[in-house]
CSV table of C-alpha atoms in Angstrom, one decimal:
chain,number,residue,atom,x,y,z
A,1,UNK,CA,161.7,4.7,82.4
A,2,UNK,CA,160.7,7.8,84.7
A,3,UNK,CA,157.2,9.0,83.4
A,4,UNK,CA,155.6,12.2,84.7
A,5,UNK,CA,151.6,11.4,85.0
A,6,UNK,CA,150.7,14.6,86.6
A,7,UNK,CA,148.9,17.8,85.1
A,8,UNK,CA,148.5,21.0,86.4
A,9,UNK,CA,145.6,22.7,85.3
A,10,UNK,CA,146.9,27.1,84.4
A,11,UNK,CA,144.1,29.1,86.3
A,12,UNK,CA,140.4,28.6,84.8
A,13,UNK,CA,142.1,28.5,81.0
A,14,UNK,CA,141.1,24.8,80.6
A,15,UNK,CA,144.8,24.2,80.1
A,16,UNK,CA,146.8,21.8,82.0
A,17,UNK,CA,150.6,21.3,81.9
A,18,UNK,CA,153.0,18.8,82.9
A,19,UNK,CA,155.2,19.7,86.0
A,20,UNK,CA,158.4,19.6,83.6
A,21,UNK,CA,158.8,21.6,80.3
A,22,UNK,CA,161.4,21.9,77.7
A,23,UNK,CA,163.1,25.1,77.2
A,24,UNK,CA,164.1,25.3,73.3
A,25,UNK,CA,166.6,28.2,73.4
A,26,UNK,CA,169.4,26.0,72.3
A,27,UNK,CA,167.3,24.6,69.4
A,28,UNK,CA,167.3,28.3,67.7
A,29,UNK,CA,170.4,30.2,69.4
A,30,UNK,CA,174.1,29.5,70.6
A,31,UNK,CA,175.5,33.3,70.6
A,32,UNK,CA,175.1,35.6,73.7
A,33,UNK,CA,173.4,32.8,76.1
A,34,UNK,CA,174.7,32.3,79.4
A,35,UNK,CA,175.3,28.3,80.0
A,36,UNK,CA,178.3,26.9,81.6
A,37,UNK,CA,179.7,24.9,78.2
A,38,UNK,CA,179.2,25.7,74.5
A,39,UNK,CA,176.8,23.5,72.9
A,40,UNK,CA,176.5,22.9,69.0
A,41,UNK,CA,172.7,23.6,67.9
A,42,UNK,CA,171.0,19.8,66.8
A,43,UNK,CA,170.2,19.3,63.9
A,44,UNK,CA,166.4,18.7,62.8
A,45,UNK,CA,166.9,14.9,63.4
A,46,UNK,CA,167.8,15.3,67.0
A,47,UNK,CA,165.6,17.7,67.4
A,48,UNK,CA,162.9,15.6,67.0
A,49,UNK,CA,164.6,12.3,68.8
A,50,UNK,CA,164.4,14.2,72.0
A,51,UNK,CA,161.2,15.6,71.4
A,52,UNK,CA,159.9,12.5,71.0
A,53,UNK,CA,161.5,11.1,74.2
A,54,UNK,CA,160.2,14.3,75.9
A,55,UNK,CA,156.9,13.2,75.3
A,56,UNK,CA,156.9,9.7,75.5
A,57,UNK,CA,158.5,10.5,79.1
A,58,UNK,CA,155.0,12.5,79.9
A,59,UNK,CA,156.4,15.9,79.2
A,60,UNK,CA,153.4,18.0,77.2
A,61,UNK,CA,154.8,21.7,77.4
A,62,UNK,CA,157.3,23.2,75.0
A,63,UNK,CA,158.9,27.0,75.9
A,64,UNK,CA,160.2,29.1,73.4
A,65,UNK,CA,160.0,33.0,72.0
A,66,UNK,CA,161.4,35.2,69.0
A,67,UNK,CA,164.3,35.8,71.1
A,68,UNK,CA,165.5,32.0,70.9
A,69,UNK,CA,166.7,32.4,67.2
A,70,UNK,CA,164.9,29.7,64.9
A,71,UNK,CA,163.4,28.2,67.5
A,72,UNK,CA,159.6,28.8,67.1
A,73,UNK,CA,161.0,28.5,62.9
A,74,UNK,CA,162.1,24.7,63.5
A,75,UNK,CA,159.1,24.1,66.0
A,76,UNK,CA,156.8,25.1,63.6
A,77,UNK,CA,158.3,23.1,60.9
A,78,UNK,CA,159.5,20.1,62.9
A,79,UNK,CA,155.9,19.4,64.7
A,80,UNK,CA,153.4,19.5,61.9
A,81,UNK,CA,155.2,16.1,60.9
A,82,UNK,CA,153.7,14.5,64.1
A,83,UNK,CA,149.7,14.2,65.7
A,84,UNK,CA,150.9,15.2,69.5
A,85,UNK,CA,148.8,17.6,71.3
A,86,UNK,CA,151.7,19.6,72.8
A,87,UNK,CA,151.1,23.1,74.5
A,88,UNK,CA,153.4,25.4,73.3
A,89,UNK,CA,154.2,28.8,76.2
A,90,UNK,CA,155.9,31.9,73.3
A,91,UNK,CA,156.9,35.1,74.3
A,92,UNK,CA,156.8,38.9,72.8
A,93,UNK,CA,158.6,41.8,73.7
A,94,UNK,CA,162.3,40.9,73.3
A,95,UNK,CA,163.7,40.7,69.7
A,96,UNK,CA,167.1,39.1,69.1
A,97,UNK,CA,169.3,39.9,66.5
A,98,UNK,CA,171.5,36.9,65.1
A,99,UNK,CA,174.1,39.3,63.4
A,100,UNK,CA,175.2,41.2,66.0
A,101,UNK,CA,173.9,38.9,69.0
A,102,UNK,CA,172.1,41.5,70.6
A,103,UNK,CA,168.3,41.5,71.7
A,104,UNK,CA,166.1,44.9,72.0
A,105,UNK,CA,163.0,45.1,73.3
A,106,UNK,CA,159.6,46.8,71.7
A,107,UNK,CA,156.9,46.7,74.2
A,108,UNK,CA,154.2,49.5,72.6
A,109,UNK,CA,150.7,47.7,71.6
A,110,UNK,CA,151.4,47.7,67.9
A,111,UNK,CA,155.1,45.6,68.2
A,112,UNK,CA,153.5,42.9,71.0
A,113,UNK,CA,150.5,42.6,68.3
A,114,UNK,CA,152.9,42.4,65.3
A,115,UNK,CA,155.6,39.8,67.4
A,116,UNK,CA,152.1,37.4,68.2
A,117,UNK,CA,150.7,37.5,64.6
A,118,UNK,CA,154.2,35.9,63.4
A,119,UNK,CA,154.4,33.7,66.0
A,120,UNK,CA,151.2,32.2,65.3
A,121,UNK,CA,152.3,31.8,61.2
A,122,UNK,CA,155.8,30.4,62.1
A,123,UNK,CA,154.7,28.1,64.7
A,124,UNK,CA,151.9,27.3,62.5
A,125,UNK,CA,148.9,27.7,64.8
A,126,UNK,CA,145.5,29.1,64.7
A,127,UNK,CA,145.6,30.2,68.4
A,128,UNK,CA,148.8,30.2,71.1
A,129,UNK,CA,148.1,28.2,74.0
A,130,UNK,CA,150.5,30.6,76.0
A,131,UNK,CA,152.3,33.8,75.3
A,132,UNK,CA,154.3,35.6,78.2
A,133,UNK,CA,155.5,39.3,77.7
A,134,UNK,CA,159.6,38.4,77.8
A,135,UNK,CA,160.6,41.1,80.3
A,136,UNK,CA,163.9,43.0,80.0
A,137,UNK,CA,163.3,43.5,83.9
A,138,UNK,CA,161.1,47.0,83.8
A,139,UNK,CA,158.0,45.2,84.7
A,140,UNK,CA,156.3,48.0,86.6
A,141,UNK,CA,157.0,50.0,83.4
A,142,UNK,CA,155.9,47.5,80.9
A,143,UNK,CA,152.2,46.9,82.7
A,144,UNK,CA,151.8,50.1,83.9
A,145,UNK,CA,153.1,52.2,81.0
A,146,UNK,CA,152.6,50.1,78.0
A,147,UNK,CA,149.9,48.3,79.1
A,148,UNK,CA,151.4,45.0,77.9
A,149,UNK,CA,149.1,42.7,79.7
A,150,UNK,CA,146.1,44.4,79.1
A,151,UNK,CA,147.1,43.8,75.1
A,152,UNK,CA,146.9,40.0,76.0
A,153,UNK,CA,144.3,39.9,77.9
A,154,UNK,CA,142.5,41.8,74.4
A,155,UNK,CA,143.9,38.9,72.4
A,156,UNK,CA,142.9,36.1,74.5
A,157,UNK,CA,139.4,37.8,73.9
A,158,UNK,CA,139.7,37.9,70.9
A,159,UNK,CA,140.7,34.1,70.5
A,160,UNK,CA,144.5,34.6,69.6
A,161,UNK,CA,145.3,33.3,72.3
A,162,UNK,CA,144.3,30.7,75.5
A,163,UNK,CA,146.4,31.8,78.5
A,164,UNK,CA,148.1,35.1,78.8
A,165,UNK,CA,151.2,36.2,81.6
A,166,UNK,CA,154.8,37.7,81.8
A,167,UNK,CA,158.3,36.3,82.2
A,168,UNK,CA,158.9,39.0,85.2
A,169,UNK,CA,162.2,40.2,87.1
A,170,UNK,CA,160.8,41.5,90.1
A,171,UNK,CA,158.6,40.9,93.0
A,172,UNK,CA,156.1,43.9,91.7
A,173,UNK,CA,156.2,42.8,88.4
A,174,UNK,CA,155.1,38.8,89.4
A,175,UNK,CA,152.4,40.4,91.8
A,176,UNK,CA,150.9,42.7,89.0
A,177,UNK,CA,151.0,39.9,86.8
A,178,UNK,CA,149.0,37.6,88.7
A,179,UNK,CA,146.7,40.1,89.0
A,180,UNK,CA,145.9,40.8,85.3
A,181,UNK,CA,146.6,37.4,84.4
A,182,UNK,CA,146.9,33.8,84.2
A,183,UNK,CA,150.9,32.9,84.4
A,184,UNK,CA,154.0,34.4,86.5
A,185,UNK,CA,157.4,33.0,84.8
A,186,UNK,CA,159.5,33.8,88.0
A,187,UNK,CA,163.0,32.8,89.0
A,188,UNK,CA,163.4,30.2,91.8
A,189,UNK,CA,166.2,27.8,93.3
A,190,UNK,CA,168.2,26.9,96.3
A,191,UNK,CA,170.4,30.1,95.9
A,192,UNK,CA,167.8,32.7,94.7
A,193,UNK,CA,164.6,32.9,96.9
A,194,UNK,CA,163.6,36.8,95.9
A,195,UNK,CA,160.5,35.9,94.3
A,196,UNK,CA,159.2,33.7,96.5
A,197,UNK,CA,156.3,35.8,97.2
A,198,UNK,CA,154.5,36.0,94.0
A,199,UNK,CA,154.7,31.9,93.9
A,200,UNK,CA,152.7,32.0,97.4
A,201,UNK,CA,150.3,35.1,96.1
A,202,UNK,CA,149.6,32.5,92.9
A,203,UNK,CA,149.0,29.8,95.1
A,204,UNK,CA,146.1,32.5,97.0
A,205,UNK,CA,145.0,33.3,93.5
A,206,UNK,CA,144.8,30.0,91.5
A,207,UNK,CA,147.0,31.3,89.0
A,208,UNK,CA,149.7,29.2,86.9
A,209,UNK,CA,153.5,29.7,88.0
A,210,UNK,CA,156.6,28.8,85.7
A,211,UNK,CA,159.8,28.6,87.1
A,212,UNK,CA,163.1,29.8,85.0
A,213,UNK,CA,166.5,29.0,85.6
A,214,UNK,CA,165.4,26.3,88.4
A,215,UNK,CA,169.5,25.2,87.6
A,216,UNK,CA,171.0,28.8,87.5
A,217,UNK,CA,171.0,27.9,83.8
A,218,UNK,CA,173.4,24.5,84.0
A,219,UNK,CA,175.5,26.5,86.5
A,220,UNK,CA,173.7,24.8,89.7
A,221,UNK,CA,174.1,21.4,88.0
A,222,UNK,CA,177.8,21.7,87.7
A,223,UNK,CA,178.6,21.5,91.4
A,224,UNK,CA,180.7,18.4,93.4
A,225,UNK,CA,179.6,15.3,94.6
A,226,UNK,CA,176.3,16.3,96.0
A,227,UNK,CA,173.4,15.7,94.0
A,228,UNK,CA,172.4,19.7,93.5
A,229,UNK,CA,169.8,19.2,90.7
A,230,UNK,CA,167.7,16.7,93.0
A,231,UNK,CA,168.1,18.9,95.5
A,232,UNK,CA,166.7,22.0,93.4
A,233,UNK,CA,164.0,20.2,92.1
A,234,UNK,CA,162.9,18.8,95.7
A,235,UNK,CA,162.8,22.2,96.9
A,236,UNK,CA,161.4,24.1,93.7
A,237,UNK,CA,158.0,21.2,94.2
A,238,UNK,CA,157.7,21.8,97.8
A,239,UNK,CA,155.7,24.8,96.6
A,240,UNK,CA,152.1,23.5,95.5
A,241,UNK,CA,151.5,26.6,93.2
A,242,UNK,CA,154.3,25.8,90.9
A,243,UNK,CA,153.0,24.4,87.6
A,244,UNK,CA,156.0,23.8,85.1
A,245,UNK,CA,159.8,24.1,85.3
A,246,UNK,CA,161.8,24.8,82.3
A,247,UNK,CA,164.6,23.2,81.9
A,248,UNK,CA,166.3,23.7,78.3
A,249,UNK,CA,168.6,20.4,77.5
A,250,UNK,CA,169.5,18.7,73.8
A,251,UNK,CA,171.0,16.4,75.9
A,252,UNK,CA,168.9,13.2,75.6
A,253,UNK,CA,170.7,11.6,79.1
A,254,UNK,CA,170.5,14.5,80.8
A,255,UNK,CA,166.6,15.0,79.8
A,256,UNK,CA,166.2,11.4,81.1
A,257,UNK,CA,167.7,12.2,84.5
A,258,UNK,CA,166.2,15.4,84.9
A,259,UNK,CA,162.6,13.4,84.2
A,260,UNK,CA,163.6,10.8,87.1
A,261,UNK,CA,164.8,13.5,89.5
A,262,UNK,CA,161.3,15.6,89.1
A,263,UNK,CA,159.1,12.0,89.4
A,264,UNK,CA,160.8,12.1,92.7
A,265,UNK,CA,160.7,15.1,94.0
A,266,UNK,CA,156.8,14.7,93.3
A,267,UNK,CA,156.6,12.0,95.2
A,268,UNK,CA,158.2,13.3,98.4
């Protein structure tokens, strides 16, 4: 079995992170996502099987946010039932509504405060190892205007949290981010090379980079004969400042190939 030894330390927060993390929308939410094939949400059993494979694969960094439905809910409930020292990355910002499958977005001091105090009761933590504003793709806006950043940056003062950073949409937004703090969430893959920039700046700045949508969200996966998820990965880890890709999967074989394809990209 593929295991993933490396760590990659996030700026000067003491935490260190595992080149591969699991995304956990599909743990929480199945309405209004954007994958190629309808999935059924696991139950709390399988949940936990892949979990557990995760981490026995060398995999230490779990993604989620309020937007992903239960998910924080079942993490917080699922991993109090095991002693693993996993780093959890949340979000606040983007709110999603399970009646009507809609998210809105509340960036003002007083909603970002409010969406972090829950997230540390239902993921049933004294502190959040991560939380990244979740971006509705205003960034210049949300720093400049709401301040969101400097908000974290006053609750990783304050102890609430250890690393602080914004899932961003543009170029400005990753660029401000690394300046303010610790982590960039930016998109990055063989057929979208926008962002490219802020990965390079973080790489100048020390600072932590997390790449979304590495697979065009399953889409780049579901290609022809040619192997376009090794590819991806090989090109994603050609750049030294990425820390973590997040790859969301309740697919236990494709978990296990996506685990092999990384080793070896890493080891190119």
């Amino acid at each position: 079995m593929a295991y993933l030894e490396r760590r990659n330390p996030i700026a000067d927060t003491g935490l260190s992170v595992s080149p591969l993390g699991m995304g956990t929308v599909k743990i929480g939410r199945d309405k209004a996502v954007k994958y190629p094939d309808g999935f059924q949400i696991p139950d709390d059993e399988q949940v936990m099987t892949l979990l557990e494979q995760a981490w026995e694969s060398g995999i230490n960094l779990i993604d989620t946010a309020p937007a992903y439905g239960r998910s924080e809910q079942r993490l917080g409930q699922l991993l109090k039932k095991v002693r693993r020292e996993w780093i959890i990355a949340t979000k606040a910002g983007e709110y999603f509504d399970a009646e009507t499958g809609e998210s809105h977005y509340d960036f003002t001091p007083e909603s970002l405060i409010k969406s972090i105090e829950n997230s540390l009761k239902t993921l049933q933590r004294d502190e959040l190892d991560i939380v990244l504003i979740h971006s509705d793709g205003n960034d210049e806006q949300i720093i400049r205007h709401h301040g969101a950043l400097e908000v974290l940056a006053d609750l990783k003062q304050r102890g609430w949290i250890r690393a602080s950073g914004m899932s961003t949409k543009t170029v400005t937004g990753g660029l401000l981010t690394l300046e303010q703090s610790d982590i960039a969430m930016v998109m990055h893959n063989l057929q979208y090379q926008e962002e490219r920039s802020v990965i390079e700046q973080a790489a100048k700045l020390n600072k932590g980079i997390f790449i979304k949508k590495a697979l065009g969200s399953g889409h780049l996966a579901k290609n022809s004969a040619d192997d376009n998820v090794q590819a991806n990965f090989d090109f994603i880890f050609n750049e030294p400042a990425v820390s973590s890709v997040i790859i969301g999967t309740i697919n236990p074989a494709h978990l296990r190939d996506n685990i092999s394809k990384v080793v070896k990209a890493l080891t190119k």
